[in-house]
PDB file of N, CA and C in Angstrom:
ATOM      1  N   UNK A   1     -30.474  16.919  33.029  1.00 49.00           N
ATOM      2  CA  UNK A   1     -30.531  17.516  34.351  1.00 49.00           C
ATOM      3  C   UNK A   1     -31.612  16.818  35.183  1.00 49.00           C
ATOM      4  N   UNK A   2     -31.273  16.515  36.416  1.00 68.00           N
ATOM      5  CA  UNK A   2     -32.224  15.852  37.294  1.00 68.00           C
ATOM      6  C   UNK A   2     -33.321  16.815  37.739  1.00 68.00           C
ATOM      7  N   UNK A   3     -34.505  16.251  37.927  1.00 83.00           N
ATOM      8  CA  UNK A   3     -35.608  17.050  38.458  1.00 83.00           C
ATOM      9  C   UNK A   3     -35.340  17.356  39.928  1.00 83.00           C
ATOM     10  N   UNK A   4     -35.599  18.580  40.323  1.00 87.00           N
ATOM     11  CA  UNK A   4     -35.402  18.965  41.716  1.00 87.00           C
ATOM     12  C   UNK A   4     -36.533  18.404  42.571  1.00 87.00           C
ATOM     13  N   UNK A   5     -36.159  17.908  43.741  1.00 91.00           N
ATOM     14  CA  UNK A   5     -37.134  17.371  44.685  1.00 91.00           C
ATOM     15  C   UNK A   5     -37.107  18.253  45.927  1.00 91.00           C
ATOM     16  N   UNK A   6     -38.271  18.692  46.356  1.00 94.00           N
ATOM     17  CA  UNK A   6     -38.380  19.574  47.519  1.00 94.00           C
ATOM     18  C   UNK A   6     -39.167  18.891  48.624  1.00 94.00           C
ATOM     19  N   UNK A   7     -38.824  19.245  49.858  1.00 94.00           N
ATOM     20  CA  UNK A   7     -39.604  18.817  51.013  1.00 94.00           C
ATOM     21  C   UNK A   7     -39.576  19.932  52.036  1.00 94.00           C
ATOM     22  N   UNK A   8     -40.533  19.884  52.959  1.00 96.00           N
ATOM     23  CA  UNK A   8     -40.577  20.850  54.045  1.00 96.00           C
ATOM     24  C   UNK A   8     -41.501  20.335  55.126  1.00 96.00           C
ATOM     25  N   UNK A   9     -41.378  20.936  56.261  1.00 96.00           N
ATOM     26  CA  UNK A   9     -42.246  20.634  57.393  1.00 96.00           C
ATOM     27  C   UNK A   9     -43.525  21.456  57.226  1.00 96.00           C
ATOM     28  N   UNK A  10     -44.667  20.794  57.225  1.00 98.00           N
ATOM     29  CA  UNK A  10     -45.940  21.489  56.994  1.00 98.00           C
ATOM     30  C   UNK A  10     -46.235  22.543  58.056  1.00 98.00           C
ATOM     31  N   UNK A  11     -45.903  22.253  59.301  1.00 98.00           N
ATOM     32  CA  UNK A  11     -46.134  23.232  60.369  1.00 98.00           C
ATOM     33  C   UNK A  11     -45.237  24.453  60.180  1.00 98.00           C
ATOM     34  N   UNK A  12     -43.991  24.220  59.771  1.00 96.00           N
ATOM     35  CA  UNK A  12     -43.061  25.328  59.516  1.00 96.00           C
ATOM     36  C   UNK A  12     -43.575  26.188  58.360  1.00 96.00           C
ATOM     37  N   UNK A  13     -44.151  25.544  57.344  1.00 97.00           N
ATOM     38  CA  UNK A  13     -44.708  26.298  56.226  1.00 97.00           C
ATOM     39  C   UNK A  13     -45.862  27.188  56.693  1.00 97.00           C
ATOM     40  N   UNK A  14     -46.730  26.657  57.547  1.00 98.00           N
ATOM     41  CA  UNK A  14     -47.848  27.461  58.062  1.00 98.00           C
ATOM     42  C   UNK A  14     -47.333  28.681  58.822  1.00 98.00           C
ATOM     43  N   UNK A  15     -46.305  28.476  59.619  1.00 98.00           N
ATOM     44  CA  UNK A  15     -45.691  29.586  60.354  1.00 98.00           C
ATOM     45  C   UNK A  15     -45.104  30.601  59.384  1.00 98.00           C
ATOM     46  N   UNK A  16     -44.448  30.115  58.334  1.00 96.00           N
ATOM     47  CA  UNK A  16     -43.837  31.000  57.344  1.00 96.00           C
ATOM     48  C   UNK A  16     -44.901  31.817  56.601  1.00 96.00           C
ATOM     49  N   UNK A  17     -46.009  31.187  56.272  1.00 98.00           N
ATOM     50  CA  UNK A  17     -47.098  31.901  55.592  1.00 98.00           C
ATOM     51  C   UNK A  17     -47.639  33.009  56.491  1.00 98.00           C
ATOM     52  N   UNK A  18     -47.834  32.698  57.769  1.00 98.00           N
ATOM     53  CA  UNK A  18     -48.320  33.712  58.711  1.00 98.00           C
ATOM     54  C   UNK A  18     -47.353  34.885  58.819  1.00 98.00           C
ATOM     55  N   UNK A  19     -46.079  34.577  58.926  1.00 97.00           N
ATOM     56  CA  UNK A  19     -45.068  35.602  59.167  1.00 97.00           C
ATOM     57  C   UNK A  19     -44.662  36.354  57.903  1.00 97.00           C
ATOM     58  N   UNK A  20     -44.493  35.624  56.781  1.00 95.00           N
ATOM     59  CA  UNK A  20     -43.925  36.232  55.574  1.00 95.00           C
ATOM     60  C   UNK A  20     -44.856  36.229  54.363  1.00 95.00           C
ATOM     61  N   UNK A  21     -46.018  35.583  54.486  1.00 95.00           N
ATOM     62  CA  UNK A  21     -47.013  35.549  53.400  1.00 95.00           C
ATOM     63  C   UNK A  21     -46.512  34.831  52.148  1.00 95.00           C
ATOM     64  N   UNK A  22     -45.605  33.854  52.315  1.00 94.00           N
ATOM     65  CA  UNK A  22     -45.094  33.084  51.180  1.00 94.00           C
ATOM     66  C   UNK A  22     -45.167  31.598  51.529  1.00 94.00           C
ATOM     67  N   UNK A  23     -45.844  30.824  50.673  1.00 96.00           N
ATOM     68  CA  UNK A  23     -45.878  29.375  50.886  1.00 96.00           C
ATOM     69  C   UNK A  23     -44.657  28.742  50.206  1.00 96.00           C
ATOM     70  N   UNK A  24     -44.292  27.560  50.664  1.00 95.00           N
ATOM     71  CA  UNK A  24     -43.066  26.932  50.180  1.00 95.00           C
ATOM     72  C   UNK A  24     -43.174  26.419  48.750  1.00 95.00           C
ATOM     73  N   UNK A  25     -44.352  26.029  48.307  1.00 96.00           N
ATOM     74  CA  UNK A  25     -44.463  25.578  46.914  1.00 96.00           C
ATOM     75  C   UNK A  25     -44.215  26.740  45.951  1.00 96.00           C
ATOM     76  N   UNK A  26     -44.625  27.933  46.320  1.00 94.00           N
ATOM     77  CA  UNK A  26     -44.308  29.122  45.520  1.00 94.00           C
ATOM     78  C   UNK A  26     -42.824  29.447  45.627  1.00 94.00           C
ATOM     79  N   UNK A  27     -42.294  29.409  46.842  1.00 94.00           N
ATOM     80  CA  UNK A  27     -40.883  29.737  47.065  1.00 94.00           C
ATOM     81  C   UNK A  27     -39.952  28.816  46.285  1.00 94.00           C
ATOM     82  N   UNK A  28     -40.336  27.575  46.081  1.00 94.00           N
ATOM     83  CA  UNK A  28     -39.485  26.618  45.369  1.00 94.00           C
ATOM     84  C   UNK A  28     -39.182  27.066  43.945  1.00 94.00           C
ATOM     85  N   UNK A  29     -40.025  27.912  43.377  1.00 93.00           N
ATOM     86  CA  UNK A  29     -39.808  28.398  42.011  1.00 93.00           C
ATOM     87  C   UNK A  29     -38.545  29.247  41.883  1.00 93.00           C
ATOM     88  N   UNK A  30     -38.004  29.725  42.996  1.00 93.00           N
ATOM     89  CA  UNK A  30     -36.778  30.517  42.942  1.00 93.00           C
ATOM     90  C   UNK A  30     -35.628  29.698  42.347  1.00 93.00           C
ATOM     91  N   UNK A  31     -35.682  28.380  42.489  1.00 92.00           N
ATOM     92  CA  UNK A  31     -34.614  27.529  41.960  1.00 92.00           C
ATOM     93  C   UNK A  31     -34.666  27.430  40.437  1.00 92.00           C
ATOM     94  N   UNK A  32     -35.733  27.913  39.827  1.00 91.00           N
ATOM     95  CA  UNK A  32     -35.833  27.964  38.378  1.00 91.00           C
ATOM     96  C   UNK A  32     -35.276  29.245  37.783  1.00 91.00           C
ATOM     97  N   UNK A  33     -34.834  30.159  38.624  1.00 92.00           N
ATOM     98  CA  UNK A  33     -34.281  31.437  38.170  1.00 92.00           C
ATOM     99  C   UNK A  33     -32.803  31.245  37.834  1.00 92.00           C
ATOM    100  N   UNK A  34     -32.462  31.385  36.567  1.00 89.00           N
ATOM    101  CA  UNK A  34     -31.069  31.212  36.134  1.00 89.00           C
ATOM    102  C   UNK A  34     -30.128  32.255  36.720  1.00 89.00           C
ATOM    103  N   UNK A  35     -30.658  33.377  37.173  1.00 89.00           N
ATOM    104  CA  UNK A  35     -29.828  34.447  37.749  1.00 89.00           C
ATOM    105  C   UNK A  35     -29.736  34.368  39.272  1.00 89.00           C
ATOM    106  N   UNK A  36     -30.290  33.340  39.865  1.00 92.00           N
ATOM    107  CA  UNK A  36     -30.303  33.248  41.329  1.00 92.00           C
ATOM    108  C   UNK A  36     -28.876  33.266  41.883  1.00 92.00           C
ATOM    109  N   UNK A  37     -28.778  33.739  43.116  1.00 93.00           N
ATOM    110  CA  UNK A  37     -27.503  33.805  43.830  1.00 93.00           C
ATOM    111  C   UNK A  37     -27.619  32.869  45.026  1.00 93.00           C
ATOM    112  N   UNK A  38     -26.748  31.881  45.088  1.00 91.00           N
ATOM    113  CA  UNK A  38     -26.770  30.931  46.202  1.00 91.00           C
ATOM    114  C   UNK A  38     -25.526  31.124  47.053  1.00 91.00           C
ATOM    115  N   UNK A  39     -25.721  31.098  48.377  1.00 90.00           N
ATOM    116  CA  UNK A  39     -24.627  31.329  49.318  1.00 90.00           C
ATOM    117  C   UNK A  39     -24.728  30.365  50.490  1.00 90.00           C
ATOM    118  N   UNK A  40     -23.570  29.988  51.017  1.00 89.00           N
ATOM    119  CA  UNK A  40     -23.519  29.219  52.253  1.00 89.00           C
ATOM    120  C   UNK A  40     -23.914  30.138  53.398  1.00 89.00           C
ATOM    121  N   UNK A  41     -24.737  29.650  54.315  1.00 87.00           N
ATOM    122  CA  UNK A  41     -25.199  30.431  55.461  1.00 87.00           C
ATOM    123  C   UNK A  41     -24.513  29.915  56.726  1.00 87.00           C
ATOM    124  N   UNK A  42     -23.294  30.369  56.945  1.00 83.00           N
ATOM    125  CA  UNK A  42     -22.513  29.921  58.091  1.00 83.00           C
ATOM    126  C   UNK A  42     -23.138  30.275  59.423  1.00 83.00           C
ATOM    127  N   UNK A  43     -23.861  31.370  59.458  1.00 84.00           N
ATOM    128  CA  UNK A  43     -24.488  31.831  60.701  1.00 84.00           C
ATOM    129  C   UNK A  43     -25.519  30.832  61.233  1.00 84.00           C
ATOM    130  N   UNK A  44     -26.175  30.108  60.339  1.00 79.00           N
ATOM    131  CA  UNK A  44     -27.236  29.180  60.743  1.00 79.00           C
ATOM    132  C   UNK A  44     -26.883  27.721  60.430  1.00 79.00           C
ATOM    133  N   UNK A  45     -25.599  27.399  60.405  1.00 78.00           N
ATOM    134  CA  UNK A  45     -25.168  26.053  60.018  1.00 78.00           C
ATOM    135  C   UNK A  45     -24.535  25.272  61.161  1.00 78.00           C
ATOM    136  N   UNK A  46     -24.997  25.505  62.378  1.00 81.00           N
ATOM    137  CA  UNK A  46     -24.410  24.810  63.520  1.00 81.00           C
ATOM    138  C   UNK A  46     -24.644  23.302  63.439  1.00 81.00           C
ATOM    139  N   UNK A  47     -25.862  22.882  63.138  1.00 84.00           N
ATOM    140  CA  UNK A  47     -26.214  21.463  63.134  1.00 84.00           C
ATOM    141  C   UNK A  47     -26.148  20.826  61.751  1.00 84.00           C
ATOM    142  N   UNK A  48     -26.332  21.612  60.717  1.00 83.00           N
ATOM    143  CA  UNK A  48     -26.296  21.120  59.340  1.00 83.00           C
ATOM    144  C   UNK A  48     -25.944  22.283  58.427  1.00 83.00           C
ATOM    145  N   UNK A  49     -25.370  21.983  57.262  1.00 87.00           N
ATOM    146  CA  UNK A  49     -25.056  23.039  56.304  1.00 87.00           C
ATOM    147  C   UNK A  49     -26.351  23.637  55.773  1.00 87.00           C
ATOM    148  N   UNK A  50     -26.433  24.953  55.861  1.00 88.00           N
ATOM    149  CA  UNK A  50     -27.603  25.665  55.341  1.00 88.00           C
ATOM    150  C   UNK A  50     -27.154  26.682  54.303  1.00 88.00           C
ATOM    151  N   UNK A  51     -28.053  26.976  53.404  1.00 90.00           N
ATOM    152  CA  UNK A  51     -27.764  27.873  52.298  1.00 90.00           C
ATOM    153  C   UNK A  51     -28.907  28.869  52.144  1.00 90.00           C
ATOM    154  N   UNK A  52     -28.584  29.989  51.496  1.00 90.00           N
ATOM    155  CA  UNK A  52     -29.602  30.976  51.138  1.00 90.00           C
ATOM    156  C   UNK A  52     -29.545  31.157  49.634  1.00 90.00           C
ATOM    157  N   UNK A  53     -30.686  31.325  49.043  1.00 93.00           N
ATOM    158  CA  UNK A  53     -30.760  31.626  47.625  1.00 93.00           C
ATOM    159  C   UNK A  53     -31.597  32.891  47.468  1.00 93.00           C
ATOM    160  N   UNK A  54     -31.075  33.829  46.685  1.00 92.00           N
ATOM    161  CA  UNK A  54     -31.790  35.060  46.348  1.00 92.00           C
ATOM    162  C   UNK A  54     -32.156  34.946  44.880  1.00 92.00           C
ATOM    163  N   UNK A  55     -33.414  35.079  44.582  1.00 92.00           N
ATOM    164  CA  UNK A  55     -33.823  34.968  43.196  1.00 92.00           C
ATOM    165  C   UNK A  55     -35.237  35.465  42.997  1.00 92.00           C
ATOM    166  N   UNK A  56     -35.627  35.500  41.738  1.00 91.00           N
ATOM    167  CA  UNK A  56     -36.949  36.003  41.370  1.00 91.00           C
ATOM    168  C   UNK A  56     -37.885  34.843  41.062  1.00 91.00           C
ATOM    169  N   UNK A  57     -39.147  35.073  41.325  1.00 88.00           N
ATOM    170  CA  UNK A  57     -40.192  34.144  40.902  1.00 88.00           C
ATOM    171  C   UNK A  57     -41.228  34.962  40.140  1.00 88.00           C
ATOM    172  N   UNK A  58     -42.017  34.283  39.363  1.00 74.00           N
ATOM    173  CA  UNK A  58     -43.060  34.961  38.581  1.00 74.00           C
ATOM    174  C   UNK A  58     -42.484  36.056  37.699  1.00 74.00           C
ATOM    175  N   UNK A  59     -41.387  35.764  37.017  1.00 68.00           N
ATOM    176  CA  UNK A  59     -40.820  36.720  36.076  1.00 68.00           C
ATOM    177  C   UNK A  59     -40.386  38.019  36.713  1.00 68.00           C
ATOM    178  N   UNK A  60     -39.673  37.945  37.797  1.00 64.00           N
ATOM    179  CA  UNK A  60     -39.116  39.107  38.497  1.00 64.00           C
ATOM    180  C   UNK A  60     -40.169  39.919  39.240  1.00 64.00           C
ATOM    181  N   UNK A  61     -41.346  39.392  39.371  1.00 59.00           N
ATOM    182  CA  UNK A  61     -42.380  40.101  40.106  1.00 59.00           C
ATOM    183  C   UNK A  61     -42.036  40.197  41.587  1.00 59.00           C
ATOM    184  N   UNK A  62     -41.361  39.166  42.110  1.00 74.00           N
ATOM    185  CA  UNK A  62     -41.018  39.154  43.522  1.00 74.00           C
ATOM    186  C   UNK A  62     -39.628  38.550  43.682  1.00 74.00           C
ATOM    187  N   UNK A  63     -38.717  39.279  44.286  1.00 82.00           N
ATOM    188  CA  UNK A  63     -37.409  38.735  44.617  1.00 82.00           C
ATOM    189  C   UNK A  63     -37.491  38.242  46.049  1.00 82.00           C
ATOM    190  N   UNK A  64     -37.131  36.978  46.261  1.00 82.00           N
ATOM    191  CA  UNK A  64     -37.254  36.387  47.588  1.00 82.00           C
ATOM    192  C   UNK A  64     -35.939  35.754  48.029  1.00 82.00           C
ATOM    193  N   UNK A  65     -35.853  35.486  49.306  1.00 86.00           N
ATOM    194  CA  UNK A  65     -34.731  34.763  49.896  1.00 86.00           C
ATOM    195  C   UNK A  65     -35.293  33.477  50.487  1.00 86.00           C
ATOM    196  N   UNK A  66     -34.692  32.366  50.139  1.00 89.00           N
ATOM    197  CA  UNK A  66     -35.117  31.067  50.642  1.00 89.00           C
ATOM    198  C   UNK A  66     -33.950  30.428  51.381  1.00 89.00           C
ATOM    199  N   UNK A  67     -34.178  29.996  52.597  1.00 84.00           N
ATOM    200  CA  UNK A  67     -33.186  29.231  53.348  1.00 84.00           C
ATOM    201  C   UNK A  67     -33.495  27.758  53.151  1.00 84.00           C
ATOM    202  N   UNK A  68     -32.432  26.975  52.930  1.00 87.00           N
ATOM    203  CA  UNK A  68     -32.643  25.555  52.693  1.00 87.00           C
ATOM    204  C   UNK A  68     -31.425  24.742  53.090  1.00 87.00           C
ATOM    205  N   UNK A  69     -31.596  23.443  53.159  1.00 83.00           N
ATOM    206  CA  UNK A  69     -30.506  22.502  53.378  1.00 83.00           C
ATOM    207  C   UNK A  69     -30.703  21.344  52.411  1.00 83.00           C
ATOM    208  N   UNK A  70     -29.649  20.590  52.185  1.00 86.00           N
ATOM    209  CA  UNK A  70     -29.719  19.445  51.284  1.00 86.00           C
ATOM    210  C   UNK A  70     -29.855  18.170  52.113  1.00 86.00           C
ATOM    211  N   UNK A  71     -30.628  17.231  51.625  1.00 85.00           N
ATOM    212  CA  UNK A  71     -30.845  15.949  52.299  1.00 85.00           C
ATOM    213  C   UNK A  71     -30.658  14.808  51.303  1.00 85.00           C
ATOM    214  N   UNK A  72     -30.561  13.600  51.829  1.00 81.00           N
ATOM    215  CA  UNK A  72     -30.487  12.381  51.004  1.00 81.00           C
ATOM    216  C   UNK A  72     -29.414  12.487  49.929  1.00 81.00           C
ATOM    217  N   UNK A  73     -28.173  12.688  50.370  1.00 81.00           N
ATOM    218  CA  UNK A  73     -27.032  12.790  49.446  1.00 81.00           C
ATOM    219  C   UNK A  73     -27.231  13.899  48.416  1.00 81.00           C
ATOM    220  N   UNK A  74     -27.718  15.032  48.861  1.00 82.00           N
ATOM    221  CA  UNK A  74     -27.907  16.221  48.023  1.00 82.00           C
ATOM    222  C   UNK A  74     -28.928  16.023  46.898  1.00 82.00           C
ATOM    223  N   UNK A  75     -29.869  15.127  47.091  1.00 85.00           N
ATOM    224  CA  UNK A  75     -30.904  14.898  46.078  1.00 85.00           C
ATOM    225  C   UNK A  75     -32.216  15.589  46.423  1.00 85.00           C
ATOM    226  N   UNK A  76     -32.353  16.016  47.678  1.00 90.00           N
ATOM    227  CA  UNK A  76     -33.595  16.648  48.136  1.00 90.00           C
ATOM    228  C   UNK A  76     -33.267  18.002  48.751  1.00 90.00           C
ATOM    229  N   UNK A  77     -34.000  19.022  48.342  1.00 92.00           N
ATOM    230  CA  UNK A  77     -33.853  20.358  48.908  1.00 92.00           C
ATOM    231  C   UNK A  77     -34.934  20.525  49.963  1.00 92.00           C
ATOM    232  N   UNK A  78     -34.516  20.703  51.215  1.00 91.00           N
ATOM    233  CA  UNK A  78     -35.471  20.898  52.314  1.00 91.00           C
ATOM    234  C   UNK A  78     -35.585  22.391  52.589  1.00 91.00           C
ATOM    235  N   UNK A  79     -36.744  22.962  52.280  1.00 94.00           N
ATOM    236  CA  UNK A  79     -36.971  24.384  52.497  1.00 94.00           C
ATOM    237  C   UNK A  79     -37.197  24.646  53.979  1.00 94.00           C
ATOM    238  N   UNK A  80     -36.571  25.705  54.471  1.00 92.00           N
ATOM    239  CA  UNK A  80     -36.644  26.051  55.887  1.00 92.00           C
ATOM    240  C   UNK A  80     -37.439  27.329  56.095  1.00 92.00           C
ATOM    241  N   UNK A  81     -37.217  28.323  55.247  1.00 92.00           N
ATOM    242  CA  UNK A  81     -37.964  29.576  55.347  1.00 92.00           C
ATOM    243  C   UNK A  81     -37.909  30.301  54.010  1.00 92.00           C
ATOM    244  N   UNK A  82     -38.828  31.230  53.832  1.00 94.00           N
ATOM    245  CA  UNK A  82     -38.875  32.051  52.624  1.00 94.00           C
ATOM    246  C   UNK A  82     -39.459  33.402  52.995  1.00 94.00           C
ATOM    247  N   UNK A  83     -38.858  34.438  52.448  1.00 92.00           N
ATOM    248  CA  UNK A  83     -39.330  35.797  52.733  1.00 92.00           C
ATOM    249  C   UNK A  83     -38.981  36.687  51.554  1.00 92.00           C
ATOM    250  N   UNK A  84     -39.626  37.851  51.501  1.00 92.00           N
ATOM    251  CA  UNK A  84     -39.265  38.838  50.488  1.00 92.00           C
ATOM    252  C   UNK A  84     -37.861  39.345  50.776  1.00 92.00           C
ATOM    253  N   UNK A  85     -37.116  39.588  49.730  1.00 92.00           N
ATOM    254  CA  UNK A  85     -35.750  40.074  49.877  1.00 92.00           C
ATOM    255  C   UNK A  85     -35.746  41.497  50.422  1.00 92.00           C
ATOM    256  N   UNK A  86     -34.767  41.780  51.262  1.00 91.00           N
ATOM    257  CA  UNK A  86     -34.574  43.140  51.768  1.00 91.00           C
ATOM    258  C   UNK A  86     -33.836  43.960  50.715  1.00 91.00           C
ATOM    259  N   UNK A  87     -33.773  45.269  50.908  1.00 92.00           N
ATOM    260  CA  UNK A  87     -33.194  46.165  49.911  1.00 92.00           C
ATOM    261  C   UNK A  87     -31.790  45.746  49.493  1.00 92.00           C
ATOM    262  N   UNK A  88     -30.937  45.430  50.459  1.00 91.00           N
ATOM    263  CA  UNK A  88     -29.560  45.053  50.133  1.00 91.00           C
ATOM    264  C   UNK A  88     -29.526  43.786  49.280  1.00 91.00           C
ATOM    265  N   UNK A  89     -30.417  42.862  49.570  1.00 91.00           N
ATOM    266  CA  UNK A  89     -30.476  41.615  48.808  1.00 91.00           C
ATOM    267  C   UNK A  89     -31.008  41.860  47.400  1.00 91.00           C
ATOM    268  N   UNK A  90     -32.002  42.723  47.268  1.00 90.00           N
ATOM    269  CA  UNK A  90     -32.504  43.069  45.932  1.00 90.00           C
ATOM    270  C   UNK A  90     -31.419  43.777  45.133  1.00 90.00           C
ATOM    271  N   UNK A  91     -30.707  44.693  45.789  1.00 92.00           N
ATOM    272  CA  UNK A  91     -29.618  45.397  45.108  1.00 92.00           C
ATOM    273  C   UNK A  91     -28.552  44.421  44.630  1.00 92.00           C
ATOM    274  N   UNK A  92     -28.217  43.458  45.469  1.00 92.00           N
ATOM    275  CA  UNK A  92     -27.230  42.451  45.075  1.00 92.00           C
ATOM    276  C   UNK A  92     -27.737  41.654  43.876  1.00 92.00           C
ATOM    277  N   UNK A  93     -28.986  41.257  43.925  1.00 91.00           N
ATOM    278  CA  UNK A  93     -29.561  40.462  42.842  1.00 91.00           C
ATOM    279  C   UNK A  93     -29.554  41.237  41.523  1.00 91.00           C
ATOM    280  N   UNK A  94     -29.947  42.483  41.587  1.00 90.00           N
ATOM    281  CA  UNK A  94     -30.023  43.287  40.371  1.00 90.00           C
ATOM    282  C   UNK A  94     -28.687  43.907  39.980  1.00 90.00           C
ATOM    283  N   UNK A  95     -27.646  43.684  40.794  1.00 90.00           N
ATOM    284  CA  UNK A  95     -26.314  44.168  40.450  1.00 90.00           C
ATOM    285  C   UNK A  95     -26.069  45.615  40.781  1.00 90.00           C
ATOM    286  N   UNK A  96     -26.785  46.150  41.775  1.00 70.00           N
ATOM    287  CA  UNK A  96     -26.638  47.558  42.149  1.00 70.00           C
ATOM    288  C   UNK A  96     -25.671  47.755  43.296  1.00 70.00           C
ATOM    289  N   UNK A  97     -24.711  46.907  43.462  1.00 54.00           N
ATOM    290  CA  UNK A  97     -23.796  47.027  44.597  1.00 54.00           C
ATOM    291  C   UNK A  97     -22.453  47.563  44.183  1.00 54.00           C
TER     292      UNK A  97
END
C-alpha cells in the first residue's frame, strides 16, 4: 500500500483552527480509520471533485469530518477543512441510523 501524501494551504489551516479547533495534521489521521465513511460532496464540487470523510481519530476519542480533494493523479490528498462531526454524522458512523 502506498503511503498517503497530504497537503494544505497554511492560511486555510489557521482559519480552520480558529473556527473548528482542529489542525490539519491531526485531521489527516482520519484516513487511518478502517471504519471511515467516504462520500462524494456534489454540493461543493463545482470547480473540482470534493469528498467528505467521516471517521475517528485518537481511538474514537473524536469523530470528525474532513473535506478534501485529490491532486497529482490522485496521489496527493489536499485537505480543505476539518470539524467535529455533527450528531447525524456521528450516528451514521456508529451505525445508529
